[in-house]
mmCIF file of C-alpha atoms and ligand atoms in Angstrom:
data_model
loop_
_atom_site.group_PDB
_atom_site.id
_atom_site.type_symbol
_atom_site.label_atom_id
_atom_site.label_comp_id
_atom_site.label_asym_id
_atom_site.label_seq_id
_atom_site.Cartn_x
_atom_site.Cartn_y
_atom_site.Cartn_z
ATOM 1 C CA UNK A 1 -4.790 -16.630 -6.500
ATOM 2 C CA UNK A 2 -4.801 -14.095 -3.836
ATOM 3 C CA UNK A 3 -2.832 -10.986 -3.374
ATOM 4 C CA UNK A 4 -2.179 -10.630 0.389
ATOM 5 C CA UNK A 5 1.230 -9.229 0.200
ATOM 6 C CA UNK A 6 3.609 -8.273 -2.677
ATOM 7 C CA UNK A 7 5.669 -11.517 -2.628
ATOM 8 C CA UNK A 8 2.450 -13.472 -3.285
ATOM 9 C CA UNK A 9 3.754 -12.524 -6.790
ATOM 10 C CA UNK A 10 6.966 -13.879 -8.316
ATOM 11 C CA UNK A 11 9.490 -11.224 -9.509
ATOM 12 C CA UNK A 12 8.324 -11.716 -12.966
ATOM 13 C CA UNK A 13 4.587 -11.571 -12.153
ATOM 14 C CA UNK A 14 5.197 -8.185 -10.156
ATOM 15 C CA UNK A 15 6.835 -6.917 -13.133
ATOM 16 C CA UNK A 16 4.106 -8.076 -15.463
ATOM 17 C CA UNK A 17 1.336 -6.383 -13.109
ATOM 18 C CA UNK A 18 3.362 -3.190 -13.350
ATOM 19 C CA UNK A 19 3.720 -3.477 -17.005
ATOM 20 C CA UNK A 20 0.099 -4.056 -17.424
ATOM 21 C CA UNK A 21 -0.573 -1.133 -14.981
ATOM 22 C CA UNK A 22 1.638 1.325 -17.276
ATOM 23 C CA UNK A 23 -0.281 0.170 -20.273
ATOM 24 C CA UNK A 24 -3.705 0.482 -18.823
ATOM 25 C CA UNK A 25 -2.786 3.933 -17.656
ATOM 26 C CA UNK A 26 -1.701 5.058 -21.041
ATOM 27 C CA UNK A 27 -4.727 3.458 -22.651
ATOM 28 C CA UNK A 28 -7.107 5.065 -20.421
ATOM 29 C CA UNK A 29 -5.719 8.589 -21.234
ATOM 30 C CA UNK A 30 -5.796 7.804 -25.074
ATOM 31 C CA UNK A 31 -9.262 5.928 -25.190
ATOM 32 C CA UNK A 32 -10.961 6.176 -21.758
ATOM 33 C CA UNK A 33 -13.031 3.410 -20.142
ATOM 34 C CA UNK A 34 -12.689 -0.270 -21.238
ATOM 35 C CA UNK A 35 -14.720 -3.340 -21.037
ATOM 36 C CA UNK A 36 -12.338 -5.704 -19.356
ATOM 37 C CA UNK A 37 -14.586 -6.238 -16.367
ATOM 38 C CA UNK A 38 -18.146 -5.974 -18.246
ATOM 39 C CA UNK A 39 -20.597 -7.340 -15.783
ATOM 40 C CA UNK A 40 -18.072 -8.217 -13.131
ATOM 41 C CA UNK A 41 -18.369 -7.124 -9.530
ATOM 42 C CA UNK A 42 -15.609 -6.329 -6.790
ATOM 43 C CA UNK A 43 -16.680 -6.646 -3.181
ATOM 44 C CA UNK A 44 -14.845 -4.167 -1.042
ATOM 45 C CA UNK A 45 -14.730 -4.943 2.843
ATOM 46 C CA UNK A 46 -13.615 -2.072 4.818
ATOM 47 C CA UNK A 47 -13.176 -2.275 8.654
ATOM 48 C CA UNK A 48 -11.138 1.035 8.568
ATOM 49 C CA UNK A 49 -11.743 4.356 7.034
ATOM 50 C CA UNK A 50 -10.118 5.064 3.577
ATOM 51 C CA UNK A 51 -9.985 7.840 0.935
ATOM 52 C CA UNK A 52 -7.640 6.701 -1.795
ATOM 53 C CA UNK A 53 -8.295 2.860 -1.471
ATOM 54 C CA UNK A 54 -12.016 3.030 -1.643
ATOM 55 C CA UNK A 55 -12.149 5.717 -4.214
ATOM 56 C CA UNK A 56 -9.478 4.175 -6.545
ATOM 57 C CA UNK A 57 -10.868 0.651 -6.577
ATOM 58 C CA UNK A 58 -14.452 1.863 -6.969
ATOM 59 C CA UNK A 59 -13.421 4.188 -9.763
ATOM 60 C CA UNK A 60 -11.080 1.625 -11.256
ATOM 61 C CA UNK A 61 -13.873 -0.983 -11.584
ATOM 62 C CA UNK A 62 -16.046 1.639 -13.445
ATOM 63 C CA UNK A 63 -13.204 2.478 -15.696
ATOM 64 C CA UNK A 64 -12.925 -1.232 -16.391
ATOM 65 C CA UNK A 65 -16.825 -1.676 -17.214
ATOM 66 C CA UNK A 66 -17.338 -3.540 -13.907
ATOM 67 C CA UNK A 67 -19.059 -2.510 -10.472
ATOM 68 C CA UNK A 68 -17.826 -2.345 -6.946
ATOM 69 C CA UNK A 69 -19.879 -2.930 -3.853
ATOM 70 C CA UNK A 70 -18.747 -1.035 -0.667
ATOM 71 C CA UNK A 71 -19.115 -3.076 2.536
ATOM 72 C CA UNK A 72 -18.276 -0.868 5.520
ATOM 73 C CA UNK A 73 -18.483 -2.185 9.248
ATOM 74 C CA UNK A 74 -22.007 -1.695 9.513
ATOM 75 C CA UNK A 75 -22.512 -3.828 6.500
ATOM 76 C CA UNK A 76 -20.264 -6.753 7.347
ATOM 77 C CA UNK A 77 -19.193 -6.992 10.994
ATOM 78 C CA UNK A 78 -16.119 -9.226 10.412
ATOM 79 C CA UNK A 79 -16.378 -10.801 13.825
ATOM 80 C CA UNK A 80 -19.963 -9.753 14.905
ATOM 81 C CA UNK A 81 -22.748 -11.239 12.678
ATOM 82 C CA UNK A 82 -20.940 -14.296 11.299
ATOM 83 C CA UNK A 83 -17.395 -15.806 11.239
ATOM 84 C CA UNK A 84 -14.964 -14.582 8.644
ATOM 85 C CA UNK A 85 -14.928 -17.982 6.836
ATOM 86 C CA UNK A 86 -18.656 -17.720 6.251
ATOM 87 C CA UNK A 87 -18.460 -14.148 4.835
ATOM 88 C CA UNK A 88 -15.829 -15.447 2.371
ATOM 89 C CA UNK A 89 -17.700 -18.270 1.246
ATOM 90 C CA UNK A 90 -21.030 -16.309 0.846
ATOM 91 C CA UNK A 91 -19.174 -13.493 -0.974
ATOM 92 C CA UNK A 92 -17.430 -15.812 -3.375
ATOM 93 C CA UNK A 93 -20.949 -16.853 -4.486
ATOM 94 C CA UNK A 94 -21.811 -13.376 -5.644
ATOM 95 C CA UNK A 95 -18.730 -11.376 -6.619
ATOM 96 C CA UNK A 96 -15.647 -11.874 -8.792
ATOM 97 C CA UNK A 97 -12.988 -10.448 -6.597
ATOM 98 C CA UNK A 98 -12.843 -9.421 -2.959
ATOM 99 C CA UNK A 99 -10.755 -6.522 -1.642
ATOM 100 C CA UNK A 100 -10.444 -6.205 2.190
ATOM 101 C CA UNK A 101 -8.989 -3.550 4.491
ATOM 102 C CA UNK A 102 -9.041 -5.132 7.942
ATOM 103 C CA UNK A 103 -7.358 -4.773 11.331
ATOM 104 C CA UNK A 104 -5.830 -8.208 11.706
ATOM 105 C CA UNK A 105 -3.788 -9.758 8.994
ATOM 106 C CA UNK A 106 -4.966 -13.190 9.871
ATOM 107 C CA UNK A 107 -8.508 -12.127 8.816
ATOM 108 C CA UNK A 108 -7.457 -11.586 5.379
ATOM 109 C CA UNK A 109 -5.575 -14.755 5.184
ATOM 110 C CA UNK A 110 -8.749 -16.510 6.425
ATOM 111 C CA UNK A 111 -10.767 -14.633 3.714
ATOM 112 C CA UNK A 112 -8.294 -15.725 1.061
ATOM 113 C CA UNK A 113 -8.600 -19.354 2.267
ATOM 114 C CA UNK A 114 -12.325 -19.542 2.201
ATOM 115 C CA UNK A 115 -13.283 -17.419 -0.857
ATOM 116 C CA UNK A 116 -13.569 -19.169 -4.103
ATOM 117 C CA UNK A 117 -12.515 -15.944 -5.844
ATOM 118 C CA UNK A 118 -9.279 -13.808 -5.512
ATOM 119 C CA UNK A 119 -8.778 -11.839 -2.324
ATOM 120 C CA UNK A 120 -6.859 -8.488 -2.449
ATOM 121 C CA UNK A 121 -5.274 -7.029 0.688
ATOM 122 C CA UNK A 122 -6.267 -3.468 0.807
ATOM 123 C CA UNK A 123 -4.340 -2.862 4.256
ATOM 124 C CA UNK A 124 -3.952 -4.705 7.317
ATOM 125 C CA UNK A 125 -1.875 -4.167 10.344
ATOM 126 C CA UNK A 126 1.114 -5.940 8.695
ATOM 127 C CA UNK A 127 0.881 -5.038 4.957
ATOM 128 C CA UNK A 128 -0.274 -2.680 2.123
ATOM 129 C CA UNK A 129 0.742 -4.223 -1.017
ATOM 130 C CA UNK A 130 -1.535 -2.274 -3.276
ATOM 131 C CA UNK A 131 0.139 0.843 -1.952
ATOM 132 C CA UNK A 132 3.520 -0.742 -2.952
ATOM 133 C CA UNK A 133 2.277 -1.380 -6.538
ATOM 134 C CA UNK A 134 1.504 2.256 -6.877
ATOM 135 C CA UNK A 135 4.942 3.286 -5.189
ATOM 136 C CA UNK A 136 6.787 1.117 -7.698
ATOM 137 C CA UNK A 137 4.904 2.355 -10.651
ATOM 138 C CA UNK A 138 5.758 6.060 -9.401
ATOM 139 C CA UNK A 139 9.400 5.175 -8.790
ATOM 140 C CA UNK A 140 9.759 3.723 -12.147
ATOM 141 C CA UNK A 141 8.041 6.724 -13.837
ATOM 142 C CA UNK A 142 10.086 9.259 -12.074
ATOM 143 C CA UNK A 143 13.672 7.860 -11.608
ATOM 144 C CA UNK A 144 16.304 5.791 -13.228
ATOM 145 C CA UNK A 145 17.973 3.292 -10.632
ATOM 146 C CA UNK A 146 17.074 5.247 -7.389
ATOM 147 C CA UNK A 147 18.073 5.057 -3.854
ATOM 148 C CA UNK A 148 15.092 5.631 -1.503
ATOM 149 C CA UNK A 149 15.254 6.290 2.140
ATOM 150 C CA UNK A 150 12.332 5.128 4.422
ATOM 151 C CA UNK A 151 12.290 7.448 7.420
ATOM 152 C CA UNK A 152 9.811 6.464 10.221
ATOM 153 C CA UNK A 153 7.780 3.530 11.209
ATOM 154 C CA UNK A 154 8.639 0.139 10.047
ATOM 155 C CA UNK A 155 4.797 -0.343 9.435
ATOM 156 C CA UNK A 156 2.538 -2.074 7.163
ATOM 157 C CA UNK A 157 3.255 0.442 4.310
ATOM 158 C CA UNK A 158 7.122 0.140 4.819
ATOM 159 C CA UNK A 159 6.956 -3.643 5.099
ATOM 160 C CA UNK A 160 5.464 -4.133 1.943
ATOM 161 C CA UNK A 161 7.653 -1.354 0.275
ATOM 162 C CA UNK A 162 10.725 -3.479 1.633
ATOM 163 C CA UNK A 163 9.354 -6.419 -0.229
ATOM 164 C CA UNK A 164 8.595 -4.586 -3.423
ATOM 165 C CA UNK A 165 11.942 -2.868 -3.495
ATOM 166 C CA UNK A 166 13.751 -6.136 -2.779
ATOM 167 C CA UNK A 167 11.919 -7.705 -5.799
ATOM 168 C CA UNK A 168 12.477 -4.903 -8.331
ATOM 169 C CA UNK A 169 16.326 -4.530 -7.491
ATOM 170 C CA UNK A 170 15.416 -1.029 -5.660
ATOM 171 C CA UNK A 171 18.037 0.359 -3.270
ATOM 172 C CA UNK A 172 16.375 1.022 -0.054
ATOM 173 C CA UNK A 173 17.652 2.353 3.415
ATOM 174 C CA UNK A 174 15.099 2.137 6.471
ATOM 175 C CA UNK A 175 15.522 4.328 9.441
ATOM 176 C CA UNK A 176 13.274 3.595 12.281
ATOM 177 C CA UNK A 177 13.503 4.357 15.933
ATOM 178 C CA UNK A 178 14.816 1.393 18.097
ATOM 179 C CA UNK A 179 11.803 -1.130 18.654
ATOM 180 C CA UNK A 180 9.858 0.151 15.627
ATOM 181 C CA UNK A 181 11.705 -1.798 12.871
ATOM 182 C CA UNK A 182 10.459 -3.950 10.012
ATOM 183 C CA UNK A 183 9.606 -7.414 11.280
ATOM 184 C CA UNK A 184 12.254 -10.092 11.012
ATOM 185 C CA UNK A 185 10.280 -12.321 8.780
ATOM 186 C CA UNK A 186 9.963 -9.361 6.214
ATOM 187 C CA UNK A 187 13.583 -8.853 6.191
ATOM 188 C CA UNK A 188 14.147 -12.628 5.825
ATOM 189 C CA UNK A 189 11.757 -12.474 2.862
ATOM 190 C CA UNK A 190 13.504 -9.487 1.392
ATOM 191 C CA UNK A 191 16.950 -11.561 1.830
ATOM 192 C CA UNK A 192 15.406 -14.094 -0.102
ATOM 193 C CA UNK A 193 15.294 -11.974 -3.182
ATOM 194 C CA UNK A 194 19.144 -11.053 -2.514
ATOM 195 C CA UNK A 195 18.291 -7.471 -1.884
ATOM 196 C CA UNK A 196 17.192 -6.642 1.598
ATOM 197 C CA UNK A 197 17.374 -2.956 2.775
ATOM 198 C CA UNK A 198 19.901 -1.315 4.870
ATOM 199 C CA UNK A 199 18.570 -0.689 8.207
ATOM 200 C CA UNK A 200 19.596 1.984 10.718
ATOM 201 C CA UNK A 201 18.212 4.104 13.501
ATOM 202 C CA UNK A 202 19.753 7.237 12.009
ATOM 203 C CA UNK A 203 17.590 9.168 9.655
ATOM 204 C CA UNK A 204 20.469 11.517 8.412
ATOM 205 C CA UNK A 205 22.643 8.388 7.489
ATOM 206 C CA UNK A 206 19.701 6.752 5.615
ATOM 207 C CA UNK A 207 19.110 9.792 3.417
ATOM 208 C CA UNK A 208 22.647 10.658 2.731
ATOM 209 C CA UNK A 209 22.955 9.126 -0.866
ATOM 210 C CA UNK A 210 19.178 8.958 -1.519
ATOM 211 C CA UNK A 211 17.138 10.441 -4.176
ATOM 212 C CA UNK A 212 13.716 10.194 -2.443
ATOM 213 C CA UNK A 213 12.497 10.093 1.320
ATOM 214 C CA UNK A 214 9.611 7.954 2.001
ATOM 215 C CA UNK A 215 7.550 8.318 5.147
ATOM 216 C CA UNK A 216 4.227 7.631 6.688
ATOM 217 C CA UNK A 217 2.184 8.323 9.750
ATOM 218 C CA UNK A 218 3.689 7.427 13.220
ATOM 219 C CA UNK A 219 0.319 6.269 14.683
ATOM 220 C CA UNK A 220 -1.373 3.899 12.197
ATOM 221 C CA UNK A 221 -5.205 3.087 12.468
ATOM 222 C CA UNK A 222 -5.694 0.713 15.205
ATOM 223 C CA UNK A 223 -2.641 2.113 17.204
ATOM 224 C CA UNK A 224 -4.304 4.972 18.820
ATOM 225 C CA UNK A 225 -3.600 3.806 22.440
ATOM 226 C CA UNK A 226 -0.037 3.859 21.577
ATOM 227 C CA UNK A 227 0.027 7.599 20.484
ATOM 228 C CA UNK A 228 1.792 9.301 23.348
ATOM 229 C CA UNK A 229 4.453 6.491 23.636
ATOM 230 C CA UNK A 230 4.984 6.634 19.846
ATOM 231 C CA UNK A 231 5.214 10.472 19.336
ATOM 232 C CA UNK A 232 7.830 10.381 21.880
ATOM 233 C CA UNK A 233 9.851 7.445 20.364
ATOM 234 C CA UNK A 234 9.775 9.062 16.858
ATOM 235 C CA UNK A 235 11.256 12.524 17.978
ATOM 236 C CA UNK A 236 13.895 13.412 15.395
ATOM 237 C CA UNK A 237 12.368 11.364 12.764
ATOM 238 C CA UNK A 238 10.259 14.155 10.983
ATOM 239 C CA UNK A 239 10.816 15.058 7.497
ATOM 240 C CA UNK A 240 11.841 18.545 7.319
ATOM 241 C CA UNK A 241 12.891 20.955 4.557
ATOM 242 C CA UNK A 242 16.471 20.445 5.946
ATOM 243 C CA UNK A 243 16.221 16.590 5.842
ATOM 244 C CA UNK A 244 14.573 16.496 2.477
ATOM 245 C CA UNK A 245 17.158 18.804 0.755
ATOM 246 C CA UNK A 246 16.489 18.582 -2.893
ATOM 247 C CA UNK A 247 15.255 14.946 -2.574
ATOM 248 C CA UNK A 248 11.653 13.855 -3.662
ATOM 249 C CA UNK A 249 9.158 13.204 -1.032
ATOM 250 C CA UNK A 250 7.060 10.065 -1.101
ATOM 251 C CA UNK A 251 4.120 9.425 1.384
ATOM 252 C CA UNK A 252 1.309 7.004 1.023
ATOM 253 C CA UNK A 253 -1.154 9.512 2.665
ATOM 254 C CA UNK A 254 -3.009 10.669 4.758
ATOM 255 C CA UNK A 255 -0.158 12.889 6.105
ATOM 256 C CA UNK A 256 -0.138 14.000 9.633
ATOM 257 C CA UNK A 257 1.395 17.495 9.236
ATOM 258 C CA UNK A 258 3.506 18.409 12.148
ATOM 259 C CA UNK A 259 4.092 14.658 13.118
ATOM 260 C CA UNK A 260 6.022 12.548 10.655
ATOM 261 C CA UNK A 261 6.254 15.560 7.925
ATOM 262 C CA UNK A 262 6.026 19.271 8.055
ATOM 263 C CA UNK A 263 3.231 21.153 6.107
ATOM 264 C CA UNK A 264 6.028 22.786 3.942
ATOM 265 C CA UNK A 265 7.415 19.518 2.856
ATOM 266 C CA UNK A 266 4.111 18.201 1.834
ATOM 267 C CA UNK A 267 3.211 21.471 -0.169
ATOM 268 C CA UNK A 268 6.718 21.664 -1.856
ATOM 269 C CA UNK A 269 7.392 21.067 -5.522
ATOM 270 C CA UNK A 270 9.571 18.025 -4.319
ATOM 271 C CA UNK A 271 6.499 16.156 -3.243
ATOM 272 C CA UNK A 272 5.355 13.408 -5.424
ATOM 273 C CA UNK A 273 2.717 12.167 -3.223
ATOM 274 C CA UNK A 274 -0.267 13.027 -5.522
ATOM 275 C CA UNK A 275 1.368 10.935 -8.295
ATOM 276 C CA UNK A 276 1.572 8.119 -5.871
ATOM 277 C CA UNK A 277 -2.136 8.741 -5.084
ATOM 278 C CA UNK A 278 -3.144 8.670 -8.498
ATOM 279 C CA UNK A 279 -1.006 5.615 -9.434
ATOM 280 C CA UNK A 280 -3.165 3.605 -6.732
ATOM 281 C CA UNK A 281 -5.850 3.680 -9.507
ATOM 282 C CA UNK A 282 -3.707 2.632 -12.436
ATOM 283 C CA UNK A 283 -1.759 0.012 -10.375
ATOM 284 C CA UNK A 284 -4.890 -1.643 -8.953
ATOM 285 C CA UNK A 285 -6.335 -1.766 -12.336
ATOM 286 C CA UNK A 286 -3.234 -3.457 -13.580
ATOM 287 C CA UNK A 287 -3.651 -6.112 -10.618
ATOM 288 C CA UNK A 288 -7.375 -6.614 -11.211
ATOM 289 C CA UNK A 289 -6.926 -7.460 -14.924
ATOM 290 C CA UNK A 290 -3.882 -9.453 -14.416
ATOM 291 C CA UNK A 291 -5.646 -11.434 -11.770
ATOM 292 C CA UNK A 292 -8.510 -12.159 -13.982
ATOM 293 C CA UNK A 293 -6.403 -13.692 -16.478
ATOM 294 C CA UNK A 294 -4.807 -16.194 -14.038
HETATM 295 N N1 CP B 1 -2.940 5.240 1.182
HETATM 296 C C1 CP B 1 -4.043 4.820 1.423
HETATM 297 O O1 CP B 1 -4.285 3.623 1.487
HETATM 298 O O2 CP B 1 -4.936 5.846 1.731
HETATM 299 P P1 CP B 1 -6.267 5.583 2.344
HETATM 300 O O3 CP B 1 -6.166 5.163 3.732
HETATM 301 O O4 CP B 1 -7.219 6.963 2.215
HETATM 302 O O5 CP B 1 -7.099 4.573 1.447
HETATM 303 N N1 NVA B 2 0.354 3.092 8.042
HETATM 304 C C1 NVA B 2 -1.117 3.742 7.793
HETATM 305 C C2 NVA B 2 -1.273 3.774 6.375
HETATM 306 C C3 NVA B 2 -2.634 4.377 6.054
HETATM 307 C C4 NVA B 2 -2.843 4.341 4.426
HETATM 308 C C5 NVA B 2 -2.172 3.076 8.642
HETATM 309 O O1 NVA B 2 -2.174 1.767 8.676
HETATM 310 O O2 NVA B 2 -3.095 3.781 9.224
#
């Protein structure tokens, strides 16, 4: 099976992946590397830059006794040297799992359709489900029954988090400027789990009873042409010390200090962003091991 967005899993499967991630995290701290993936290889396609995703997947494979192959834009030109479906079919003959960070969500869908091995979405224009696994692991480590407020763009990170929240019963408020909300189909899918987020255009209202505020960049990779327009639209949506109050700060990183968040807020003791970043490693190891067992 593929993991192209959080709701490719059932709610029970999502719980199982998170449980497996928590166990793997504890085991690694106790006994170090394992041999779960002995002799196995992850192919990592990157059309866009990355710090956390590349390093956590590559390190995760090493810690599981396997190996990861980095395939950047100069190695695999997704729409240059050969069609996406041919890349998928060739890679499936070599590696045991494919991970892809691409611009167009349709490309990861096509990879998933044509690869004979599982394909994991490592960020597209629509979704970032691996980030959500790490976020849900972090939330469950740090809170009991929390309310989280998303303040900012209804982007890829937000959309996958909306689904993850809906599937795990997390109370979520989403504040976005008009015209930058979560896609209707994502809200409909969250409704399908009986727990859609409350949506608003008012950050103050969203954070009122929240335990944590989650934000992300206003200008995502691939949106550079919209930069000026977006900076104007997002005025009033910056997470400042005033808005944060005594709430925790969540951010998938990289953070653009001075845009969606202030430097002071990122550097404050209320920021749990480094725990989220670390949990990418554990959550993805949980996912890889769980997928290999299906
Ligand atoms: N959060 C995240 O995916 O970070 P990178 O872009 O550095 O991989
Ligand atoms: N929304 C951001 C997330 C980066 C991890 C982007 O797509 O650039």
